Coordinates of C-alpha atoms in Angstrom, one line a residue:
Chain A
M1 CA -66.7 -3.9 143.8
A2 CA -66.9 -0.9 146.1
G3 CA -64.9 2.3 145.4
E4 CA -62.7 1.7 148.4
F5 CA -61.6 -1.6 146.9
E6 CA -60.8 0.1 143.6
L7 CA -58.4 2.3 145.5
I8 CA -56.7 -0.7 146.9
S9 CA -55.9 -2.1 143.5
K10 CA -53.7 0.9 143.0
Y11 CA -51.3 -0.5 145.6
F12 CA -50.7 -3.3 143.2
A13 CA -50.0 -1.0 140.2
K14 CA -46.9 0.4 142.0
Q15 CA -44.2 -2.0 140.7
K16 CA -41.6 -0.2 138.6
L17 CA -40.3 -3.4 137.0
E18 CA -41.4 -3.7 133.3
R19 CA -40.5 -6.9 131.5
S20 CA -40.2 -6.7 127.7
D21 CA -42.3 -9.9 127.4
V22 CA -45.3 -8.2 129.1
E23 CA -47.2 -6.4 126.3
L24 CA -50.0 -5.3 128.6
S25 CA -50.3 -5.8 132.3
Q26 CA -53.0 -4.3 134.5
G27 CA -55.8 -2.1 133.2
D28 CA -57.6 -4.3 130.6
D29 CA -59.6 -7.5 130.8
C30 CA -56.5 -9.6 130.6
A31 CA -52.7 -9.3 130.6
L32 CA -51.0 -10.0 127.3
L33 CA -47.8 -11.9 127.4
V34 CA -45.3 -13.5 125.1
S35 CA -43.2 -16.5 126.0
P36 CA -39.7 -17.0 124.5
P37 CA -39.5 -19.4 121.6
G38 CA -38.1 -22.9 122.5
T39 CA -39.3 -22.7 126.1
Q40 CA -42.1 -24.2 128.1
I41 CA -44.1 -22.2 130.5
A42 CA -44.1 -23.6 134.1
V43 CA -47.3 -22.5 136.0
S44 CA -48.2 -23.0 139.6
T45 CA -51.0 -21.8 141.9
D46 CA -50.8 -21.5 145.7
S47 CA -53.2 -20.1 148.3
L48 CA -52.3 -18.7 151.7
V49 CA -55.4 -18.5 153.9
A50 CA -55.4 -16.5 157.2
G51 CA -55.9 -18.9 160.1
T52 CA -54.6 -21.8 158.0
H53 CA -51.2 -20.6 156.6
F54 CA -50.6 -17.5 158.7
L55 CA -52.2 -15.7 161.6
A56 CA -54.3 -12.7 160.7
N57 CA -52.2 -10.5 163.0
A58 CA -48.8 -11.6 161.5
N59 CA -46.4 -9.0 160.2
P60 CA -47.9 -8.1 156.8
K61 CA -44.4 -7.7 155.3
W62 CA -43.6 -11.3 156.2
V63 CA -47.0 -12.4 154.8
G64 CA -46.2 -10.7 151.5
H65 CA -42.8 -12.4 151.5
K66 CA -44.2 -15.8 152.4
A67 CA -47.0 -15.7 149.8
L68 CA -44.6 -15.1 147.0
A69 CA -41.7 -17.3 148.3
S70 CA -44.0 -20.3 148.4
N71 CA -44.9 -19.8 144.8
I72 CA -41.3 -19.1 143.6
S73 CA -40.4 -22.3 145.3
D74 CA -42.6 -24.3 142.9
L75 CA -40.8 -22.7 140.0
S76 CA -37.4 -23.4 141.6
A77 CA -38.3 -27.1 142.0
M78 CA -38.9 -27.3 138.2
G79 CA -35.7 -25.4 137.3
A80 CA -37.8 -22.6 135.9
E81 CA -36.9 -18.9 135.6
P82 CA -39.4 -16.6 137.3
A83 CA -41.3 -14.3 135.0
W84 CA -44.9 -13.3 135.7
V85 CA -47.3 -13.6 138.7
S86 CA -51.0 -12.7 139.1
M87 CA -52.5 -12.1 142.5
A88 CA -56.0 -12.6 143.9
I89 CA -56.4 -11.1 147.3
S90 CA -59.4 -10.9 149.5
L91 CA -59.6 -8.6 152.5
P92 CA -62.3 -8.2 155.2
E93 CA -61.7 -4.4 155.0
P94 CA -59.5 -2.2 152.9
D95 CA -56.7 -1.8 155.5
E96 CA -54.1 0.5 153.8
K97 CA -51.5 0.0 156.5
W98 CA -51.7 -3.7 156.2
L99 CA -51.5 -3.4 152.4
E100 CA -48.5 -1.2 152.6
G101 CA -46.5 -3.7 154.6
F102 CA -47.7 -6.6 152.5
C103 CA -46.7 -4.9 149.3
E104 CA -43.3 -4.1 150.7
G105 CA -42.6 -7.8 151.4
F106 CA -44.1 -8.9 148.1
F107 CA -42.5 -6.5 145.8
S108 CA -39.0 -6.6 147.2
L109 CA -39.0 -10.3 146.6
A110 CA -40.6 -10.0 143.2
D111 CA -38.1 -7.3 142.1
A112 CA -35.2 -9.5 143.2
H113 CA -36.4 -12.2 140.9
N114 CA -37.3 -10.0 137.9
L115 CA -40.8 -11.1 138.4
Q116 CA -43.6 -8.8 137.2
L117 CA -47.1 -8.6 138.7
I118 CA -49.4 -8.9 135.7
G119 CA -52.8 -8.4 137.3
G120 CA -55.3 -9.9 139.6
D121 CA -58.4 -9.4 141.6
T122 CA -59.1 -7.6 144.8
T123 CA -62.3 -8.6 146.7
R124 CA -64.0 -8.3 150.0
G125 CA -63.9 -11.5 152.0
P126 CA -61.9 -13.4 154.6
L127 CA -58.2 -12.6 154.4
S128 CA -56.5 -14.8 151.8
I129 CA -54.0 -14.5 149.0
T130 CA -53.8 -16.7 145.9
L131 CA -50.9 -16.4 143.4
T132 CA -50.5 -17.9 140.0
I133 CA -46.8 -17.8 139.0
H134 CA -45.3 -18.3 135.6
G135 CA -41.7 -19.1 134.6
F136 CA -39.8 -20.4 131.7
V137 CA -37.7 -23.5 131.2
P138 CA -36.0 -24.6 128.0
E139 CA -37.8 -27.5 126.3
K140 CA -37.1 -31.0 127.9
Q141 CA -35.0 -29.4 130.7
A142 CA -37.6 -29.1 133.4
L143 CA -36.7 -30.9 136.7
L144 CA -39.5 -33.4 137.3
R145 CA -40.4 -35.6 140.3
S146 CA -40.3 -38.6 138.0
G147 CA -36.6 -38.9 137.0
A148 CA -35.0 -40.4 140.1
Q149 CA -33.0 -43.6 139.4
V150 CA -31.8 -46.3 141.8
G151 CA -28.3 -45.4 143.1
D152 CA -28.9 -41.6 142.8
K153 CA -28.0 -39.6 145.9
V154 CA -30.5 -37.5 147.7
F155 CA -29.6 -33.9 148.5
V156 CA -31.3 -31.0 150.3
S157 CA -30.5 -27.4 150.1
G158 CA -30.0 -25.1 153.1
S159 CA -31.0 -26.4 156.6
L160 CA -34.3 -27.9 157.6
G161 CA -36.6 -27.7 160.6
D162 CA -36.5 -24.0 161.4
S163 CA -39.9 -23.4 159.8
H164 CA -41.7 -25.9 162.0
A165 CA -40.0 -24.6 165.1
G166 CA -41.2 -21.1 164.1
L167 CA -44.7 -22.4 163.6
E168 CA -44.6 -23.8 167.2
V169 CA -43.6 -20.4 168.5
I170 CA -46.4 -18.8 166.6
L171 CA -49.0 -21.2 167.9
D172 CA -47.8 -21.6 171.5
N173 CA -46.8 -18.5 173.5
E174 CA -44.8 -20.6 176.0
K175 CA -42.3 -21.5 173.3
R176 CA -41.4 -17.8 173.0
L177 CA -39.3 -18.4 176.1
L178 CA -37.1 -21.0 174.3
P179 CA -33.8 -19.9 172.7
N180 CA -33.9 -18.2 169.3
A181 CA -37.8 -18.2 169.3
S182 CA -38.0 -14.9 167.4
K183 CA -35.4 -15.8 164.8
L184 CA -37.2 -19.0 164.1
E185 CA -40.6 -17.3 163.9
K186 CA -39.2 -15.0 161.2
R187 CA -37.6 -18.0 159.4
H188 CA -41.1 -19.5 159.2
Y189 CA -42.4 -16.5 157.3
C190 CA -39.3 -15.4 155.4
A191 CA -37.8 -18.5 153.8
S192 CA -34.8 -18.3 151.4
S193 CA -35.6 -18.6 147.7
R194 CA -33.8 -21.3 145.7
A195 CA -34.7 -20.1 142.1
S196 CA -31.0 -19.7 141.0
L197 CA -30.1 -23.2 142.4
G198 CA -33.1 -24.8 140.6
M199 CA -32.1 -23.3 137.3
L200 CA -28.5 -24.4 137.7
L201 CA -29.6 -28.0 138.5
R202 CA -31.1 -28.4 135.0
G203 CA -29.3 -31.3 133.2
K204 CA -27.8 -32.3 136.5
A205 CA -30.4 -33.3 139.0
S206 CA -32.5 -36.4 138.0
S207 CA -35.5 -35.2 140.0
C208 CA -36.5 -32.3 142.3
I209 CA -39.2 -31.1 144.6
D210 CA -39.5 -28.3 147.0
I211 CA -40.1 -29.1 150.6
S212 CA -43.5 -27.7 151.4
D213 CA -45.2 -30.6 153.2
G214 CA -42.1 -31.9 155.0
L215 CA -39.1 -33.9 153.8
I216 CA -40.8 -37.3 154.5
S217 CA -43.9 -36.4 152.6
D218 CA -42.1 -34.7 149.8
I219 CA -39.6 -37.4 149.1
K220 CA -42.5 -39.8 148.9
H221 CA -43.8 -37.8 146.0
I222 CA -40.5 -38.4 144.2
M223 CA -40.7 -42.1 145.1
T224 CA -44.2 -42.4 143.8
R225 CA -43.6 -40.5 140.5
S226 CA -40.2 -42.2 139.9
N227 CA -41.4 -45.6 141.1
V228 CA -38.4 -46.1 143.4
G229 CA -37.7 -46.2 147.2
A230 CA -35.3 -44.2 149.3
E231 CA -33.1 -44.2 152.4
L232 CA -32.6 -41.1 154.5
H233 CA -29.9 -40.7 157.1
C234 CA -31.4 -38.6 159.9
D235 CA -28.0 -37.9 161.4
K236 CA -26.9 -36.2 158.2
L237 CA -29.9 -33.8 158.0
P238 CA -28.6 -30.2 158.0
V239 CA -30.0 -28.3 161.0
S240 CA -29.2 -24.7 162.1
Q241 CA -27.4 -24.0 165.3
E242 CA -30.4 -21.9 166.3
L243 CA -32.7 -24.9 166.0
V244 CA -30.4 -27.2 167.9
E245 CA -30.5 -24.7 170.8
F246 CA -34.2 -24.3 170.5
C247 CA -34.6 -28.1 170.6
R248 CA -31.9 -28.5 173.2
G249 CA -30.3 -31.3 171.2
E250 CA -29.3 -32.2 167.7
Q251 CA -31.3 -35.4 167.5
T252 CA -34.6 -33.6 168.3
A253 CA -33.6 -30.9 165.8
Q254 CA -33.1 -33.6 163.1
N255 CA -36.6 -35.0 163.9
Y256 CA -37.9 -31.5 163.2
A257 CA -36.0 -31.5 159.9
L258 CA -37.7 -34.7 158.8
K259 CA -41.3 -33.4 159.2
S260 CA -41.0 -29.6 158.9
G261 CA -43.2 -28.2 156.1
E262 CA -43.1 -24.8 154.3
E263 CA -39.3 -24.9 154.3
Y264 CA -39.2 -24.1 150.5
E265 CA -35.7 -25.7 150.3
L266 CA -35.1 -28.1 147.5
C267 CA -34.9 -31.9 147.8
F268 CA -33.2 -33.3 144.7
T269 CA -31.6 -36.5 143.4
V270 CA -28.2 -36.6 141.6
P271 CA -26.6 -39.5 139.6
Q272 CA -23.3 -40.3 141.1
H273 CA -21.2 -39.1 138.1
L274 CA -22.8 -35.6 138.4
I275 CA -22.3 -35.0 142.1
E276 CA -19.1 -33.2 141.7
S277 CA -20.6 -30.9 139.1
V278 CA -23.6 -30.2 141.4
R279 CA -21.3 -29.4 144.3
Q280 CA -19.4 -26.9 142.2
V281 CA -22.7 -25.2 141.1
A282 CA -23.8 -24.9 144.7
E283 CA -20.5 -23.5 145.8
T284 CA -20.6 -20.8 143.1
E285 CA -24.1 -19.9 144.3
S286 CA -23.0 -20.0 148.0
V287 CA -25.8 -22.4 148.7
Q288 CA -25.2 -25.1 151.2
I289 CA -26.3 -28.6 149.9
T290 CA -26.1 -31.8 151.9
E291 CA -26.2 -35.4 150.8
V292 CA -28.9 -37.1 153.1
G293 CA -29.6 -40.4 151.5
E294 CA -29.9 -42.6 148.4
I295 CA -32.5 -43.8 146.0
T296 CA -33.2 -47.6 146.3
D297 CA -35.3 -50.2 144.4
S298 CA -37.3 -51.0 147.5
Q299 CA -40.5 -48.9 146.9
T300 CA -40.3 -47.9 150.6
L301 CA -38.8 -45.1 152.6
K302 CA -36.3 -46.3 155.2
L303 CA -34.8 -44.0 157.9
F304 CA -31.4 -44.6 159.5
R305 CA -29.5 -43.0 162.3
N306 CA -25.7 -43.6 162.5
N307 CA -26.2 -46.4 159.9
K308 CA -28.8 -48.2 162.0
A309 CA -32.3 -48.6 160.7
L310 CA -34.7 -46.7 162.9
Q311 CA -37.4 -48.7 164.7
E312 CA -39.8 -45.8 164.4
N313 CA -42.5 -46.1 161.8
V314 CA -42.2 -43.6 159.0
A315 CA -45.9 -43.1 159.1
G316 CA -45.5 -41.9 162.7
F317 CA -43.3 -39.1 161.6
D318 CA -45.7 -38.4 158.7
H319 CA -48.6 -38.1 161.1
F320 CA -46.6 -35.8 163.3
R321 CA -46.9 -32.9 160.9
S322 CA -49.3 -30.2 161.8
Chain B
M1 CA -52.6 -30.3 154.0
A2 CA -54.7 -33.0 155.7
G3 CA -55.2 -36.3 154.0
E4 CA -58.9 -35.6 153.6
F5 CA -57.9 -32.6 151.4
E6 CA -55.6 -34.6 149.3
L7 CA -58.5 -36.8 148.5
I8 CA -60.4 -33.8 147.4
S9 CA -57.8 -32.8 144.9
K10 CA -58.6 -36.1 143.1
Y11 CA -62.0 -34.5 142.1
F12 CA -60.0 -32.1 140.0
A13 CA -57.9 -34.7 138.2
K14 CA -61.1 -36.1 136.6
Q15 CA -61.2 -34.1 133.4
K16 CA -60.8 -36.3 130.3
L17 CA -59.8 -33.4 128.0
E18 CA -56.1 -33.5 127.2
R19 CA -54.8 -30.6 125.1
S20 CA -51.6 -31.3 123.0
D21 CA -50.0 -28.0 124.3
V22 CA -50.2 -29.3 127.9
E23 CA -46.9 -31.2 128.4
L24 CA -47.6 -31.9 132.1
S25 CA -50.7 -30.9 134.1
Q26 CA -51.3 -32.0 137.7
G27 CA -48.9 -34.1 139.8
D28 CA -45.7 -32.1 139.8
D29 CA -44.6 -28.8 141.2
C30 CA -45.8 -26.9 138.1
A31 CA -47.7 -27.5 135.0
L32 CA -45.6 -27.3 131.8
L33 CA -47.2 -25.6 128.8
V34 CA -46.3 -24.5 125.3
S35 CA -48.0 -21.5 123.6
P36 CA -48.4 -21.5 119.8
P37 CA -45.8 -19.4 117.9
G38 CA -47.0 -16.0 116.8
T39 CA -49.6 -15.7 119.6
Q40 CA -49.8 -13.7 122.8
I41 CA -51.0 -15.3 126.0
A42 CA -54.0 -13.6 127.5
V43 CA -54.2 -14.1 131.3
S44 CA -56.8 -13.1 133.8
T45 CA -57.5 -13.9 137.5
D46 CA -60.9 -13.8 139.2
S47 CA -62.1 -14.8 142.7
L48 CA -65.5 -15.8 143.8
V49 CA -66.0 -15.5 147.6
A50 CA -69.0 -17.0 149.4
G51 CA -71.0 -14.3 150.9
T52 CA -69.6 -11.7 148.5
H53 CA -70.2 -13.3 145.0
F54 CA -72.5 -16.2 145.8
L55 CA -74.4 -17.6 148.8
A56 CA -72.8 -20.5 150.5
N57 CA -76.0 -22.5 150.1
A58 CA -76.2 -21.8 146.3
N59 CA -76.5 -24.8 143.9
P60 CA -72.9 -25.9 143.7
K61 CA -73.3 -26.7 140.0
W62 CA -74.3 -23.1 139.3
V63 CA -71.3 -21.9 141.4
G64 CA -69.0 -24.1 139.3
H65 CA -70.5 -22.6 136.2
K66 CA -70.3 -19.0 137.4
A67 CA -66.7 -19.2 138.6
L68 CA -65.5 -20.4 135.2
A69 CA -68.0 -18.2 133.1
S70 CA -66.7 -15.0 134.8
N71 CA -63.1 -16.0 133.8
I72 CA -64.0 -17.0 130.3
S73 CA -65.7 -13.7 129.9
D74 CA -62.4 -11.9 130.4
L75 CA -60.8 -13.9 127.6
S76 CA -63.9 -13.2 125.4
A77 CA -63.5 -9.5 125.9
M78 CA -59.9 -9.7 124.6
G79 CA -60.9 -12.0 121.6
A80 CA -58.8 -14.7 123.0
E81 CA -59.2 -18.4 122.5
P82 CA -59.6 -20.3 125.8
A83 CA -56.8 -22.8 126.6
W84 CA -55.8 -23.5 130.2
V85 CA -57.1 -22.7 133.7
S86 CA -55.7 -23.2 137.2
M87 CA -57.9 -23.3 140.3
A88 CA -57.4 -22.5 143.9
I89 CA -60.3 -23.6 146.0
S90 CA -60.7 -23.3 149.8
L91 CA -63.4 -25.1 151.6
P92 CA -64.3 -25.1 155.3
E93 CA -64.8 -28.9 155.2
P94 CA -64.2 -31.5 152.6
D95 CA -67.8 -31.7 151.4
E96 CA -67.8 -34.3 148.7
K97 CA -71.4 -33.8 147.6
W98 CA -70.8 -30.1 147.2
L99 CA -67.6 -30.8 145.2
E100 CA -69.4 -33.3 142.9
G101 CA -71.9 -30.6 141.9
F102 CA -69.3 -27.9 141.6
C103 CA -67.2 -30.1 139.3
E104 CA -70.2 -31.0 137.2
G105 CA -70.9 -27.3 136.5
F106 CA -67.2 -26.4 136.1
F107 CA -66.1 -29.2 133.8
S108 CA -69.1 -29.1 131.5
L109 CA -68.3 -25.5 130.7
A110 CA -64.6 -26.2 130.5
D111 CA -65.1 -29.1 128.1
A112 CA -67.3 -27.0 125.9
H113 CA -64.5 -24.5 125.5
N114 CA -61.7 -27.0 125.1
L115 CA -60.3 -25.5 128.3
Q116 CA -58.0 -27.8 130.4
L117 CA -57.6 -27.6 134.2
I118 CA -53.8 -27.5 134.6
G119 CA -53.6 -27.6 138.3
G120 CA -54.2 -25.7 141.5
D121 CA -54.4 -25.8 145.2
T122 CA -57.0 -27.1 147.7
T123 CA -56.9 -25.6 151.1
R124 CA -59.0 -25.5 154.3
G125 CA -60.6 -22.1 154.8
P126 CA -63.7 -20.0 154.1
L127 CA -65.3 -21.1 150.9
S128 CA -63.8 -19.3 147.9
I129 CA -62.6 -20.1 144.4
T130 CA -59.9 -18.3 142.5
L131 CA -59.2 -19.1 138.8
T132 CA -56.4 -18.0 136.6
I133 CA -57.4 -18.5 132.9
H134 CA -55.1 -18.5 129.9
G135 CA -56.0 -18.0 126.3
F136 CA -54.3 -17.3 122.9
V137 CA -54.7 -14.3 120.6
P138 CA -52.7 -13.7 117.4
E139 CA -50.1 -10.9 117.9
K140 CA -51.6 -7.4 117.6
Q141 CA -55.2 -8.7 117.3
A142 CA -56.3 -8.5 120.9
L143 CA -59.5 -6.5 121.6
L144 CA -58.4 -3.7 124.0
R145 CA -60.4 -1.2 125.9
S146 CA -58.2 1.6 124.4
G147 CA -59.2 1.5 120.7
A148 CA -62.6 3.3 120.6
Q149 CA -62.8 6.2 118.2
V150 CA -65.2 9.2 118.0
G151 CA -68.1 8.1 115.8
D152 CA -67.8 4.4 116.5
K153 CA -71.1 2.8 117.5
V154 CA -71.6 1.0 120.8
F155 CA -72.9 -2.5 120.8
V156 CA -73.9 -5.0 123.5
S157 CA -74.4 -8.8 123.1
G158 CA -77.4 -10.7 124.4
S159 CA -79.8 -9.0 126.8
L160 CA -78.9 -7.1 130.0
G161 CA -80.4 -6.8 133.5
D162 CA -81.4 -10.4 134.3
S163 CA -78.3 -10.9 136.4
H164 CA -79.2 -8.1 138.8
A165 CA -82.8 -9.2 139.0
G166 CA -81.6 -12.6 139.9
L167 CA -79.4 -11.2 142.6
E168 CA -82.4 -9.4 144.1
V169 CA -84.3 -12.7 144.2
I170 CA -81.3 -14.3 145.9
L171 CA -81.0 -11.6 148.5
D172 CA -84.7 -10.9 149.2
N173 CA -87.1 -13.8 149.6
E174 CA -90.1 -11.5 148.9
K175 CA -89.0 -11.1 145.4
R176 CA -89.4 -14.8 144.8
L177 CA -93.1 -14.0 144.4
L178 CA -92.4 -11.8 141.4
P179 CA -92.8 -13.2 137.8
N180 CA -89.9 -15.3 136.5
A181 CA -88.0 -15.1 139.8
S182 CA -86.5 -18.6 139.5
K183 CA -85.5 -18.2 135.9
L184 CA -83.7 -14.9 136.7
E185 CA -82.0 -16.4 139.7
K186 CA -80.6 -19.1 137.5
R187 CA -79.6 -16.5 134.9
H188 CA -77.6 -14.8 137.6
Y189 CA -75.4 -17.9 138.1
C190 CA -75.5 -19.4 134.6
A191 CA -74.5 -16.6 132.2
S192 CA -73.9 -17.3 128.6
S193 CA -70.4 -17.4 127.3
R194 CA -69.3 -15.1 124.5
A195 CA -65.9 -16.6 123.6
S196 CA -66.8 -17.3 120.0
L197 CA -68.2 -13.9 119.5
G198 CA -65.1 -12.3 121.0
M199 CA -62.8 -14.2 118.7
L200 CA -64.9 -13.3 115.7
L201 CA -64.8 -9.6 116.6
R202 CA -60.9 -9.5 116.1
G203 CA -60.1 -6.9 113.5
K204 CA -63.6 -5.6 113.6
A205 CA -64.4 -4.2 117.0
S206 CA -62.3 -1.1 117.9
S207 CA -62.6 -1.8 121.7
C208 CA -64.3 -4.4 123.9
I209 CA -65.0 -5.1 127.5
D210 CA -67.1 -7.6 129.3
I211 CA -70.0 -6.4 131.5
S212 CA -69.0 -7.4 135.0
D213 CA -69.6 -4.2 137.0
G214 CA -72.5 -2.9 135.0
L215 CA -72.8 -1.2 131.6
I216 CA -72.4 2.3 133.0
S217 CA -69.2 1.4 134.9
D218 CA -67.8 -0.7 132.2
I219 CA -68.3 1.7 129.3
K220 CA -66.5 4.2 131.5
H221 CA -63.4 1.9 131.4
I222 CA -63.5 2.1 127.6
M223 CA -63.9 5.9 127.8
T224 CA -61.0 6.3 130.2
R225 CA -58.6 4.0 128.3
S226 CA -59.7 5.4 124.9
N227 CA -59.9 9.0 126.0
V228 CA -63.3 9.5 124.6
G229 CA -66.9 10.1 125.7
A230 CA -70.1 8.2 125.0
E231 CA -73.8 8.4 124.6
L232 CA -76.1 5.5 125.6
H233 CA -79.8 5.3 124.5
C234 CA -81.6 3.6 127.4
D235 CA -84.7 2.9 125.2
K236 CA -82.5 0.7 123.0
L237 CA -81.0 -1.4 125.7
P238 CA -81.9 -5.1 125.0
V239 CA -83.9 -6.6 127.9
S240 CA -85.5 -10.1 128.2
Q241 CA -89.3 -10.5 128.3
E242 CA -88.8 -12.3 131.6
L243 CA -87.1 -9.2 133.0
V244 CA -89.9 -6.8 131.7
E245 CA -92.4 -9.0 133.5
F246 CA -90.4 -9.1 136.7
C247 CA -90.0 -5.3 136.6
R248 CA -93.6 -4.8 135.5
G249 CA -92.5 -2.4 132.8
E250 CA -89.8 -1.9 130.1
Q251 CA -88.4 1.3 131.4
T252 CA -87.6 -0.2 134.8
A253 CA -86.1 -3.2 133.0
Q254 CA -83.9 -0.9 131.0
N255 CA -82.7 0.8 134.2
Y256 CA -81.7 -2.6 135.5
A257 CA -79.8 -3.1 132.2
L258 CA -77.8 0.0 132.8
K259 CA -76.5 -1.0 136.2
S260 CA -76.6 -4.9 136.2
G261 CA -73.2 -6.4 136.9
E262 CA -71.9 -10.0 136.4
E263 CA -73.8 -10.1 133.1
Y264 CA -70.7 -11.4 131.2
E265 CA -72.1 -10.1 128.0
L266 CA -69.7 -8.0 125.7
C267 CA -69.9 -4.3 125.3
F268 CA -67.9 -3.3 122.2
T269 CA -67.4 -0.4 119.7
V270 CA -67.4 -0.7 115.9
P271 CA -66.4 1.8 113.2
Q272 CA -69.3 2.5 111.0
H273 CA -67.8 0.8 107.9
L274 CA -67.5 -2.5 109.8
I275 CA -71.0 -2.6 111.3
E276 CA -72.4 -4.7 108.5
S277 CA -69.6 -7.2 108.8
V278 CA -70.1 -7.4 112.5
R279 CA -73.8 -8.0 112.1
Q280 CA -73.1 -10.9 109.7
V281 CA -70.7 -12.5 112.2
A282 CA -73.2 -12.2 115.0
E283 CA -75.9 -13.8 112.8
T284 CA -73.7 -16.7 111.9
E285 CA -73.1 -17.3 115.6
S286 CA -76.8 -16.7 116.4
V287 CA -75.9 -14.2 119.0
Q288 CA -78.1 -11.1 119.3
I289 CA -76.2 -7.9 119.2
T290 CA -77.8 -4.4 119.7
E291 CA -76.6 -1.0 118.9
V292 CA -77.1 1.1 122.0
G293 CA -75.1 4.3 121.6
E294 CA -72.1 6.1 120.1
I295 CA -68.6 7.2 121.0
T296 CA -68.3 11.0 121.3
D297 CA -65.5 13.5 121.9
S298 CA -67.1 14.9 125.1
Q299 CA -65.1 12.9 127.7
T300 CA -68.5 12.3 129.5
L301 CA -71.2 9.7 129.5
K302 CA -74.6 11.0 128.5
L303 CA -77.8 9.0 128.8
F304 CA -80.8 9.4 126.5
R305 CA -84.3 8.1 126.4
N306 CA -86.3 8.5 123.2
N307 CA -83.6 11.0 122.1
K308 CA -84.1 13.2 125.1
A309 CA -81.2 13.7 127.4
L310 CA -82.0 12.2 130.9
Q311 CA -82.0 14.5 133.8
E312 CA -80.8 11.7 136.1
N313 CA -77.2 11.9 137.1
V314 CA -75.2 9.1 135.7
A315 CA -73.4 8.9 139.0
G316 CA -76.8 8.2 140.6
F317 CA -77.1 5.1 138.4
D318 CA -73.6 4.2 139.2
H319 CA -74.2 4.4 142.9
F320 CA -77.3 2.3 142.4
R321 CA -75.2 -0.9 141.9
S322 CA -75.0 -3.3 144.8

């Protein structure tokens, strides 16, 4: 690796956070780590590729946030506590200004989650970032996709749809003229993190997934793994006022909410007797959660609006996604 | 992610190996893993980018081997036992034939090391592979770069230099006419793995590193972390007969050995009273090890040939690397 690139790696040695379970982080062939007894280690890997997941000219601070947020989201969906992350980054040129912004977005989110960068690799190549994130979850308490039962209610956190609207703004300059375009663009890159909510759902949610491909696609993963069906009520989908204005109407906004990917909100199922307890947890955390449907024994996904089954084909919505 | 890419991810669900410490591998938001009590987890991340680390038209089986071998090598250098690996791969197009070859090279090496693929991410983008590898090492027994002491002898495993010669063949068609060109090209991609040797060096080697940047660069990492100097005897560097023929002379071959990167052999230091024990271990494993120098208190690296200090500047050799 060229000397210039060795210099770059110093950017990633800047984090002040030092976890006691990290015996050795950067500077040797491997990091050395100790996981707490009685826990399982949850591990996930995600890549962000310029041109596929973000535009090369996007605000580097936002890219740093998004890269980590999408990985934290996978831990959140398992109810795991964030601990360690490793990063492989490839850059066409050692661009120090870009790196400074990227690190600012990355480390402010990492510090907020007590998440330590334990090492990685910096290479010359087309711009892309791959993170492998590690968290802890007490044995047998991980939130899986496979636990949903017929009769459980389907919930989502936050509001949905903003991320897709933001993506439209990024890809189509004409959409910049629509209401709240800049806010929605930022929402696309700087999603909320639901790690605390995920941890608090342990023992309460029967299944959980993060919304990365879009609600319709992601609830299908729960259906497949749990061997159940589901009903979703489109009119109940939580949408932001900004999105309603952008879409010039609530119904269109709710269509966005059905398909919008990279939301990093949680979709989870709750047995009826635990709903009250889950609502209390969400209130303590000041996280909005909304009941949007129910698990059924039909093996299919049915969409309703105002209690009427929709004629539209679910596959149509699915195909809709970018 | 497009449907075509979802199909691709099935290629990576093919491994039959199922480790008992993998509670959950692919198919949920995270893998769930348990590390053995009393051990530390060694973690390393490495990227291979087409155009930087391999040519896009390279034999995909060799690329699969090389991607994993370079990561296993980091575990070997710590004395860690391979356990789990996650993979992020980005491909310009879903090329099933390429993937088939890649998986053949990757999984045959993984299976040989009882190493389970625990998940990953498949995206559309310029061809690159990032692996994060996990291994175990008993507490306080990891081989670090920081333990070399004045008077320790410097050893290397295998022979050095073939990888650089292979790279020259890849980059310069005229070199295909030189003796052993094809063999050396394959050696560049399909390095040996030294995981067993690394594990057996626990408690014996005072420091260890894998040769990925070139012997001169890598021993400097040991010098820096251990706060010592070193002498290397160029005439003792182990080189293959194939390389000597390719270079038309032993001295040139030994110059290759000094600078050749991506060798994935180990460079390690041994206190004099443990040398016999280390030689026995290497013999049991049928791995060639060669004493090539000594740790000094000089803080500098000195090169010798036939016991005469070389006039050449070490930085010159360092600069030499591609």
